[in-house]
Amino acid sequence: MSLDDALPSRIATALQHPDSRVDGITSFTDRYLVATARAAKILGLPIIMQSDSLSLSTDKYIMRQLSTESEYPSLLVSGPEELEQTMRASTDPVEFPLVVKPSHGKNSEGVSKVANSRELFHSVARLARTDSAVGSKIVIEPYISGPEIDANYVLLDGEILFFEIGDDFPSAGDSDTADFAADFHESAMLYPSALPQKERDLMKKSLYDLLLKAGFRTGIFHVEARIRNSEMEYQLSSDGLMDLVKIVAPGKICQKTRPFLLEINARAPGQMPTWGTEFTYGIDYFSLQLLAAVMDRERLRALSRPFLHGAQSWTSVVFVPTKGLGIFDGDDVFQDLHRRHPELMAQVSHHRSMFRRGDSILPLSDGSWPWVAWFVAFSRISRYHVVKLGDMIKDRLHYNVIER
């Protein structure tokens, strides 16, 4: 589907049929949010989000201006030539590390962390040549090392009907030893969050204020942010498990805890975290987005109520990265695991294999997946238990990749 100025009209024309009734339209993909809102206006359907607000949220550079974090300015360039001109004209020193990413992007594609000027120019030049930057410019912003969270809101006329925070575990690019080629694809998400209550309350209010500032009042919103100067950090335990733990050295916490906004997505989270929330709280974001699109206020409010006693389990969404490009050589990894370790699969509430035997694992720019599989593990024992389960299951999934 071509993304051009005429797309809203084409959508409206396709839906205008005398024998059909359309009560509302929505999109679960950022790429089509603005066009969908404009098509709804043409058709006279409910408009829960203005196209101006949606345009703001889908542009990472413009969205950054919402947070008014003057001490963390971002830069917008079209390529290495403009970057060089901008740096020559600036009197401020460049402080590394920095993050380089397309102003319009998806699935963390094209995002890299750079530690010096050589890596910065190399990453900008590489991104300018790829499809990730087609139709967009390149954003350069500070890298914030605090814990990353996914904050999800269900809003109705500005009222928070449901809110949750999930812990987004470090990606390969977050490692202190990672080079600029390391990616920022998700590794795992865990619900509910292990952050202290005061930090969860801070993030809830601060990010909610940004949503209102952007002009959003009704809908499902998936907001990604990091916490600066958090009391928590990710560490490896003695048995090799990664999780959030309280910072022991008091000298590490010397400044006020504050949020650093990464993205506002004016839609439900992707299907992986949506499954995690559904099993943890009984909330189905996809259904709620459909209800919001037709402005069914009564059902939206009713189905935004979580389980009576809150989270029914600790839930971990775990992503299994590919081993490289080539031909996928293996059976369904979860059927195979069930034969070998049924006791582990009993703790998996949902799973999906992204490839079948003989499928080609291609570069992300060709539309391939960065993961070979993902699964949702749960525990009613402890958070530590679900982290250990996720690690054990991931380690026992077997497959090979044949080089082409």
Short mmCIF file of C-alpha atoms in Angstrom, two decimals:
data_model
loop_
_atom_site.label_atom_id
_atom_site.label_comp_id
_atom_site.label_asym_id
_atom_site.label_seq_id
_atom_site.Cartn_x
_atom_site.Cartn_y
_atom_site.Cartn_z
CA MET A 1 0.00 0.00 0.00
CA SER A 2 1.65 3.21 -1.20
CA LEU A 3 2.03 5.84 1.50
CA ASP A 4 1.28 9.11 -0.26
CA ASP A 5 -1.03 12.11 0.10
CA ALA A 6 -3.82 10.32 -1.77
CA LEU A 7 -3.90 7.29 0.55
CA PRO A 8 -6.68 8.68 2.85
CA SER A 9 -8.91 9.21 -0.18
CA ARG A 10 -8.22 5.71 -1.48
CA ILE A 11 -9.07 4.21 1.92
CA ALA A 12 -12.31 6.21 2.05
CA THR A 13 -13.28 5.20 -1.49
CA ALA A 14 -12.63 1.53 -0.75
CA LEU A 15 -14.93 1.67 2.29
CA GLN A 16 -17.77 3.57 0.61
CA HIS A 17 -20.07 0.75 -0.48
CA PRO A 18 -23.87 0.92 -0.34
CA ASP A 19 -24.17 -2.62 1.02
CA SER A 20 -21.66 -2.21 3.86
CA ARG A 21 -21.67 -0.32 7.12
CA VAL A 22 -18.49 0.98 8.71
CA ASP A 23 -18.63 2.26 12.29
CA GLY A 24 -14.98 3.21 12.65
CA ILE A 25 -11.48 2.57 11.33
CA THR A 26 -8.11 2.27 13.02
CA SER A 27 -4.56 1.10 12.37
CA PHE A 28 -2.24 -0.98 14.52
CA THR A 29 0.78 0.22 12.53
CA ASP A 30 2.41 3.62 13.02
CA ARG A 31 3.00 3.92 9.29
CA TYR A 32 -0.72 4.27 8.55
CA LEU A 33 -2.01 6.11 11.64
CA VAL A 34 -2.14 9.57 10.06
CA ALA A 35 -3.71 8.36 6.80
CA THR A 36 -6.31 6.37 8.74
CA ALA A 37 -7.30 9.40 10.81
CA ARG A 38 -7.69 11.52 7.67
CA ALA A 39 -9.75 8.79 6.00
CA ALA A 40 -12.03 8.68 9.07
CA LYS A 41 -12.59 12.42 8.71
CA ILE A 42 -13.52 12.02 5.03
CA LEU A 43 -16.00 9.29 5.92
CA GLY A 44 -17.49 11.19 8.85
CA LEU A 45 -16.46 8.43 11.28
CA PRO A 46 -15.36 8.95 14.90
CA ILE A 47 -11.99 10.70 15.13
CA ILE A 48 -10.37 9.90 18.47
CA MET A 49 -6.96 11.36 17.54
CA GLN A 50 -6.23 14.39 15.42
CA SER A 51 -3.85 13.89 12.52
CA ASP A 52 -1.59 16.70 13.83
CA SER A 53 -1.07 14.82 17.10
CA LEU A 54 -0.44 11.58 15.22
CA SER A 55 2.08 13.28 12.93
CA LEU A 56 3.92 14.49 16.01
CA SER A 57 4.04 11.05 17.63
CA THR A 58 5.32 9.29 14.50
CA ASP A 59 8.24 11.73 14.05
CA LYS A 60 10.88 10.97 16.68
CA TYR A 61 12.58 14.35 16.34
CA ILE A 62 9.41 16.44 16.70
CA MET A 63 8.24 14.18 19.51
CA ARG A 64 11.51 14.80 21.34
CA GLN A 65 10.65 18.51 21.56
CA LEU A 66 7.68 17.64 23.77
CA SER A 67 9.90 16.70 26.67
CA THR A 68 11.66 20.09 26.77
CA GLU A 69 14.84 18.49 28.13
CA SER A 70 17.18 21.34 27.21
CA GLU A 71 20.17 19.60 28.79
CA TYR A 72 19.67 16.70 26.38
CA PRO A 73 19.22 18.33 22.95
CA SER A 74 18.75 16.23 19.83
CA LEU A 75 20.01 16.92 16.33
CA LEU A 76 18.32 16.31 12.98
CA VAL A 77 20.42 15.79 9.84
CA SER A 78 19.95 14.36 6.36
CA GLY A 79 23.40 12.77 6.10
CA PRO A 80 27.11 13.06 6.96
CA GLU A 81 27.55 16.30 4.98
CA GLU A 82 24.91 18.16 6.97
CA LEU A 83 26.24 16.62 10.19
CA GLU A 84 29.73 17.94 9.45
CA GLN A 85 28.38 21.42 8.71
CA THR A 86 26.35 21.45 11.91
CA MET A 87 29.27 20.31 14.07
CA ARG A 88 31.58 22.92 12.54
CA ALA A 89 29.05 25.67 13.30
CA SER A 90 28.52 24.55 16.89
CA THR A 91 30.62 25.76 19.78
CA ASP A 92 29.38 23.07 22.16
CA PRO A 93 31.51 19.94 22.57
CA VAL A 94 30.00 16.63 21.50
CA GLU A 95 29.42 14.32 24.46
CA PHE A 96 29.37 10.59 23.82
CA PRO A 97 27.80 8.07 23.78
CA LEU A 98 25.05 9.09 21.38
CA VAL A 99 22.16 7.28 19.70
CA VAL A 100 21.66 7.50 15.93
CA LYS A 101 18.26 6.52 14.52
CA PRO A 102 15.82 7.35 11.69
CA SER A 103 13.22 9.99 12.52
CA HIS A 104 10.56 7.58 11.19
CA GLY A 105 11.24 3.95 11.95
CA LYS A 106 9.93 0.68 13.36
CA ASN A 107 11.16 -2.24 15.47
CA SER A 108 14.33 -0.34 16.45
CA GLU A 109 15.58 -0.83 12.88
CA GLY A 110 18.62 1.28 12.08
CA VAL A 111 19.24 2.36 15.70
CA SER A 112 22.86 2.36 16.89
CA LYS A 113 24.92 3.65 19.82
CA VAL A 114 28.15 5.45 18.95
CA ALA A 115 31.12 6.16 21.20
CA ASN A 116 33.16 8.60 19.10
CA SER A 117 33.10 10.84 16.02
CA ARG A 118 34.28 8.10 13.67
CA GLU A 119 31.41 5.82 14.68
CA LEU A 120 28.98 8.74 14.55
CA PHE A 121 29.78 9.64 10.94
CA HIS A 122 29.89 5.99 9.91
CA SER A 123 26.44 5.31 11.43
CA VAL A 124 24.89 8.43 9.90
CA ALA A 125 26.32 7.59 6.46
CA ARG A 126 25.14 3.97 6.71
CA LEU A 127 21.65 4.98 7.79
CA ALA A 128 21.39 7.60 5.03
CA ARG A 129 21.99 4.82 2.47
CA THR A 130 19.44 2.33 3.83
CA ASP A 131 15.70 1.94 3.47
CA SER A 132 15.34 2.72 7.19
CA ALA A 133 15.81 6.41 6.43
CA VAL A 134 13.70 6.60 3.29
CA GLY A 135 11.22 9.43 3.72
CA SER A 136 12.84 10.56 6.95
CA LYS A 137 15.89 12.27 8.35
CA ILE A 138 18.33 11.06 10.98
CA VAL A 139 18.03 11.86 14.68
CA ILE A 140 21.09 12.09 16.93
CA GLU A 141 20.42 12.22 20.66
CA PRO A 142 22.12 11.37 23.97
CA TYR A 143 22.26 7.76 25.09
CA ILE A 144 20.61 7.35 28.50
CA SER A 145 21.73 4.23 30.34
CA GLY A 146 18.92 3.96 32.92
CA PRO A 147 16.32 1.16 32.94
CA GLU A 148 13.98 1.18 29.96
CA ILE A 149 10.24 0.76 30.44
CA ASP A 150 7.13 0.25 28.37
CA ALA A 151 4.30 2.37 29.82
CA ASN A 152 0.86 1.54 28.45
CA TYR A 153 -2.23 3.73 28.88
CA VAL A 154 -5.90 3.33 28.11
CA LEU A 155 -7.44 6.81 28.02
CA LEU A 156 -11.04 7.95 27.68
CA ASP A 157 -11.66 11.69 27.47
CA GLY A 158 -8.39 12.29 29.32
CA GLU A 159 -9.16 9.82 32.12
CA ILE A 160 -6.74 6.95 32.74
CA LEU A 161 -8.83 3.78 32.64
CA PHE A 162 -5.84 1.44 32.83
CA PHE A 163 -2.09 1.86 33.23
CA GLU A 164 0.80 -0.54 33.53
CA ILE A 165 4.58 -0.54 33.36
CA GLY A 166 6.65 -3.39 31.99
CA ASP A 167 10.41 -3.71 32.37
CA ASP A 168 12.16 -3.74 28.99
CA PHE A 169 15.38 -5.71 29.46
CA PRO A 170 18.68 -4.48 27.97
CA SER A 171 19.35 -5.01 24.28
CA ALA A 172 22.66 -5.94 22.71
CA GLY A 173 23.37 -2.27 22.05
CA ASP A 174 23.06 -1.42 25.75
CA SER A 175 26.15 -3.41 26.69
CA ASP A 176 29.17 -1.38 27.81
CA THR A 177 31.30 -3.47 25.46
CA ALA A 178 28.95 -3.25 22.44
CA ASP A 179 30.21 -1.61 19.26
CA PHE A 180 28.10 0.60 17.02
CA ALA A 181 26.96 -2.41 14.96
CA ALA A 182 25.06 -3.87 17.94
CA ASP A 183 21.27 -3.58 17.61
CA PHE A 184 18.51 -2.46 19.97
CA HIS A 185 15.97 -5.19 19.29
CA GLU A 186 14.04 -6.35 22.33
CA SER A 187 15.47 -9.20 24.38
CA ALA A 188 12.76 -9.63 27.04
CA MET A 189 9.91 -7.79 28.78
CA LEU A 190 8.68 -8.57 32.28
CA TYR A 191 5.40 -7.77 34.05
CA PRO A 192 4.73 -6.35 36.56
CA SER A 193 7.65 -3.93 36.92
CA ALA A 194 10.22 -4.29 39.68
CA LEU A 195 10.74 -0.53 39.91
CA PRO A 196 9.99 1.06 43.30
CA GLN A 197 6.49 2.49 43.62
CA LYS A 198 7.69 6.10 43.70
CA GLU A 199 9.46 5.68 40.35
CA ARG A 200 6.40 4.01 38.82
CA ASP A 201 4.22 6.88 40.08
CA LEU A 202 6.68 9.42 38.65
CA MET A 203 6.69 7.77 35.24
CA LYS A 204 2.91 7.41 35.20
CA LYS A 205 2.31 11.13 35.81
CA SER A 206 5.20 12.49 33.72
CA LEU A 207 4.41 10.45 30.62
CA TYR A 208 0.67 11.05 31.01
CA ASP A 209 1.35 14.80 31.05
CA LEU A 210 3.28 14.42 27.77
CA LEU A 211 0.36 12.55 26.19
CA LEU A 212 -1.99 15.40 27.11
CA LYS A 213 0.54 17.94 25.87
CA ALA A 214 0.60 16.14 22.51
CA GLY A 215 -3.18 16.50 22.29
CA PHE A 216 -4.18 12.91 23.05
CA ARG A 217 -7.33 12.27 25.11
CA THR A 218 -8.78 8.91 24.03
CA GLY A 219 -7.14 5.72 22.81
CA ILE A 220 -4.46 3.15 23.57
CA PHE A 221 -0.92 4.49 23.97
CA HIS A 222 2.36 2.60 24.13
CA VAL A 223 5.05 4.91 25.51
CA GLU A 224 8.72 3.95 25.72
CA ALA A 225 11.06 5.76 28.10
CA ARG A 226 14.17 5.40 30.22
CA ILE A 227 14.61 6.40 33.85
CA ARG A 228 17.50 8.69 34.62
CA ASN A 229 19.09 8.28 38.05
CA SER A 230 16.93 5.31 38.97
CA GLU A 231 17.43 3.44 42.24
CA MET A 232 17.57 0.26 40.15
CA GLU A 233 19.91 -1.14 37.53
CA TYR A 234 20.29 -4.36 35.57
CA GLN A 235 22.88 -6.76 36.93
CA LEU A 236 23.85 -10.38 36.45
CA SER A 237 23.27 -12.59 39.48
CA SER A 238 25.74 -15.20 40.68
CA ASP A 239 23.91 -17.81 38.59
CA GLY A 240 24.06 -15.68 35.44
CA LEU A 241 20.50 -14.30 35.40
CA MET A 242 19.89 -10.68 34.38
CA ASP A 243 17.35 -8.62 36.33
CA LEU A 244 16.72 -5.30 37.99
CA VAL A 245 18.34 -4.91 41.41
CA LYS A 246 18.65 -2.00 43.81
CA ILE A 247 21.85 0.01 43.44
CA VAL A 248 23.99 -0.68 46.49
CA ALA A 249 26.57 2.10 46.11
CA PRO A 250 24.78 5.29 47.32
CA GLY A 251 27.22 7.46 45.37
CA LYS A 252 25.61 6.28 42.13
CA ILE A 253 22.38 8.09 42.98
CA CYS A 254 23.21 11.76 43.26
CA GLN A 255 20.66 13.47 41.05
CA LYS A 256 16.89 13.70 40.82
CA THR A 257 15.11 10.77 39.18
CA ARG A 258 13.49 11.83 35.91
CA PRO A 259 12.02 10.25 32.78
CA PHE A 260 13.67 10.38 29.37
CA LEU A 261 11.06 9.96 26.63
CA LEU A 262 11.97 7.64 23.76
CA GLU A 263 8.74 7.16 21.82
CA ILE A 264 5.01 7.77 21.91
CA ASN A 265 3.10 5.17 19.92
CA ALA A 266 -0.56 6.15 19.56
CA ARG A 267 -1.72 2.56 19.25
CA ALA A 268 -1.70 -0.75 21.09
CA PRO A 269 1.70 -2.33 21.77
CA GLY A 270 2.91 -5.03 19.41
CA GLN A 271 1.39 -8.48 19.67
CA MET A 272 4.23 -9.81 21.86
CA PRO A 273 3.81 -7.40 24.81
CA THR A 274 0.03 -7.37 24.27
CA TRP A 275 -0.05 -11.10 24.98
CA GLY A 276 2.06 -10.50 28.09
CA THR A 277 -0.42 -7.94 29.42
CA GLU A 278 -3.41 -10.11 28.58
CA PHE A 279 -2.09 -13.06 30.58
CA THR A 280 -0.92 -10.85 33.46
CA TYR A 281 -3.87 -8.49 33.91
CA GLY A 282 -6.66 -9.74 31.63
CA ILE A 283 -6.47 -6.62 29.44
CA ASP A 284 -6.72 -7.02 25.65
CA TYR A 285 -5.28 -3.89 24.03
CA PHE A 286 -6.31 -4.85 20.50
CA SER A 287 -9.97 -5.19 21.47
CA LEU A 288 -9.82 -1.91 23.39
CA GLN A 289 -8.38 -0.08 20.39
CA LEU A 290 -11.26 -1.33 18.24
CA LEU A 291 -13.76 -0.12 20.85
CA ALA A 292 -12.06 3.26 21.00
CA ALA A 293 -12.20 3.54 17.20
CA VAL A 294 -16.01 3.32 17.27
CA MET A 295 -16.18 5.38 20.50
CA ASP A 296 -18.03 2.68 22.44
CA ARG A 297 -17.36 4.37 25.78
CA GLU A 298 -19.34 1.95 27.91
CA ARG A 299 -17.60 -1.20 26.71
CA LEU A 300 -14.20 0.53 26.59
CA ARG A 301 -14.55 1.43 30.26
CA ALA A 302 -15.88 -2.01 31.25
CA LEU A 303 -13.14 -3.99 29.50
CA SER A 304 -10.36 -1.75 30.84
CA ARG A 305 -10.75 -3.27 34.30
CA PRO A 306 -7.94 -5.70 35.17
CA PHE A 307 -8.21 -8.81 37.31
CA LEU A 308 -9.72 -8.04 40.71
CA HIS A 309 -6.46 -8.64 42.59
CA GLY A 310 -4.13 -7.21 39.97
CA ALA A 311 -1.42 -9.25 38.28
CA GLN A 312 -2.20 -12.97 38.38
CA SER A 313 1.40 -13.96 37.73
CA TRP A 314 4.89 -12.76 36.92
CA THR A 315 5.02 -12.83 33.14
CA SER A 316 8.03 -12.67 30.84
CA VAL A 317 7.95 -12.14 27.09
CA VAL A 318 11.23 -13.55 25.75
CA PHE A 319 12.65 -13.02 22.26
CA VAL A 320 14.97 -15.57 20.65
CA PRO A 321 17.35 -13.80 18.24
CA THR A 322 18.38 -15.31 14.93
CA LYS A 323 21.84 -16.85 14.63
CA GLY A 324 22.57 -15.03 11.39
CA LEU A 325 21.45 -14.87 7.79
CA GLY A 326 20.81 -18.00 5.76
CA ILE A 327 18.32 -20.88 5.53
CA PHE A 328 16.40 -21.90 8.64
CA ASP A 329 17.11 -25.57 9.32
CA GLY A 330 14.91 -26.96 12.07
CA ASP A 331 11.50 -28.18 13.13
CA ASP A 332 8.97 -26.11 15.05
CA VAL A 333 11.19 -25.17 17.98
CA PHE A 334 8.35 -25.33 20.51
CA GLN A 335 6.99 -28.71 19.40
CA ASP A 336 10.52 -30.00 19.67
CA LEU A 337 10.92 -28.50 23.15
CA HIS A 338 7.60 -30.00 24.25
CA ARG A 339 8.85 -33.47 23.33
CA ARG A 340 12.05 -33.00 25.27
CA HIS A 341 10.94 -30.80 28.19
CA PRO A 342 7.15 -30.88 28.71
CA GLU A 343 7.62 -29.48 32.22
CA LEU A 344 9.03 -26.26 30.75
CA MET A 345 6.35 -25.91 28.11
CA ALA A 346 3.74 -26.18 30.90
CA GLN A 347 4.95 -22.72 31.97
CA VAL A 348 4.51 -21.21 28.47
CA SER A 349 1.15 -19.55 27.90
CA HIS A 350 1.78 -18.43 24.32
CA HIS A 351 4.48 -18.84 21.71
CA ARG A 352 5.25 -18.31 18.05
CA SER A 353 7.92 -19.55 15.67
CA MET A 354 8.78 -17.00 12.98
CA PHE A 355 10.41 -19.42 10.50
CA ARG A 356 9.80 -22.89 9.07
CA ARG A 357 12.35 -25.30 7.66
CA GLY A 358 13.65 -23.94 4.38
CA ASP A 359 12.66 -20.32 5.05
CA SER A 360 15.22 -17.64 4.27
CA ILE A 361 16.46 -15.46 7.12
CA LEU A 362 17.12 -12.18 5.33
CA PRO A 363 18.37 -8.74 6.39
CA LEU A 364 15.83 -6.64 8.27
CA SER A 365 15.74 -4.19 5.37
CA ASP A 366 14.24 -7.01 3.27
CA GLY A 367 11.38 -7.46 5.72
CA SER A 368 12.77 -10.35 7.75
CA TRP A 369 12.31 -10.78 11.51
CA PRO A 370 15.13 -10.11 14.00
CA TRP A 371 13.94 -13.11 16.08
CA VAL A 372 13.52 -16.76 15.23
CA ALA A 373 10.82 -17.12 17.89
CA TRP A 374 9.23 -15.56 20.95
CA PHE A 375 7.26 -16.91 23.89
CA VAL A 376 5.38 -15.87 27.01
CA ALA A 377 6.44 -17.65 30.22
CA PHE A 378 4.65 -17.26 33.54
CA SER A 379 5.21 -18.06 37.20
CA ARG A 380 3.04 -17.77 40.28
CA ILE A 381 6.07 -18.42 42.50
CA SER A 382 8.31 -15.37 42.06
CA ARG A 383 9.85 -12.92 39.61
CA TYR A 384 13.18 -14.74 39.95
CA HIS A 385 11.45 -17.97 38.97
CA VAL A 386 10.01 -16.55 35.73
CA VAL A 387 13.37 -15.00 34.80
CA LYS A 388 15.02 -18.39 35.32
CA LEU A 389 12.27 -20.14 33.34
CA GLY A 390 12.72 -17.77 30.43
CA ASP A 391 16.46 -18.32 30.42
CA MET A 392 16.10 -22.13 30.58
CA ILE A 393 13.52 -22.25 27.79
CA LYS A 394 15.50 -19.95 25.53
CA ASP A 395 18.66 -22.01 26.10
CA ARG A 396 16.90 -25.27 25.19
CA LEU A 397 15.37 -24.18 21.87
CA HIS A 398 17.27 -25.97 19.10
CA TYR A 399 17.66 -24.97 15.45
CA ASN A 400 20.39 -24.35 12.87
CA VAL A 401 21.00 -21.79 10.14
CA ILE A 402 22.63 -22.93 6.90
CA GLU A 403 24.76 -20.29 5.24
CA ARG A 404 23.67 -19.44 1.71
#
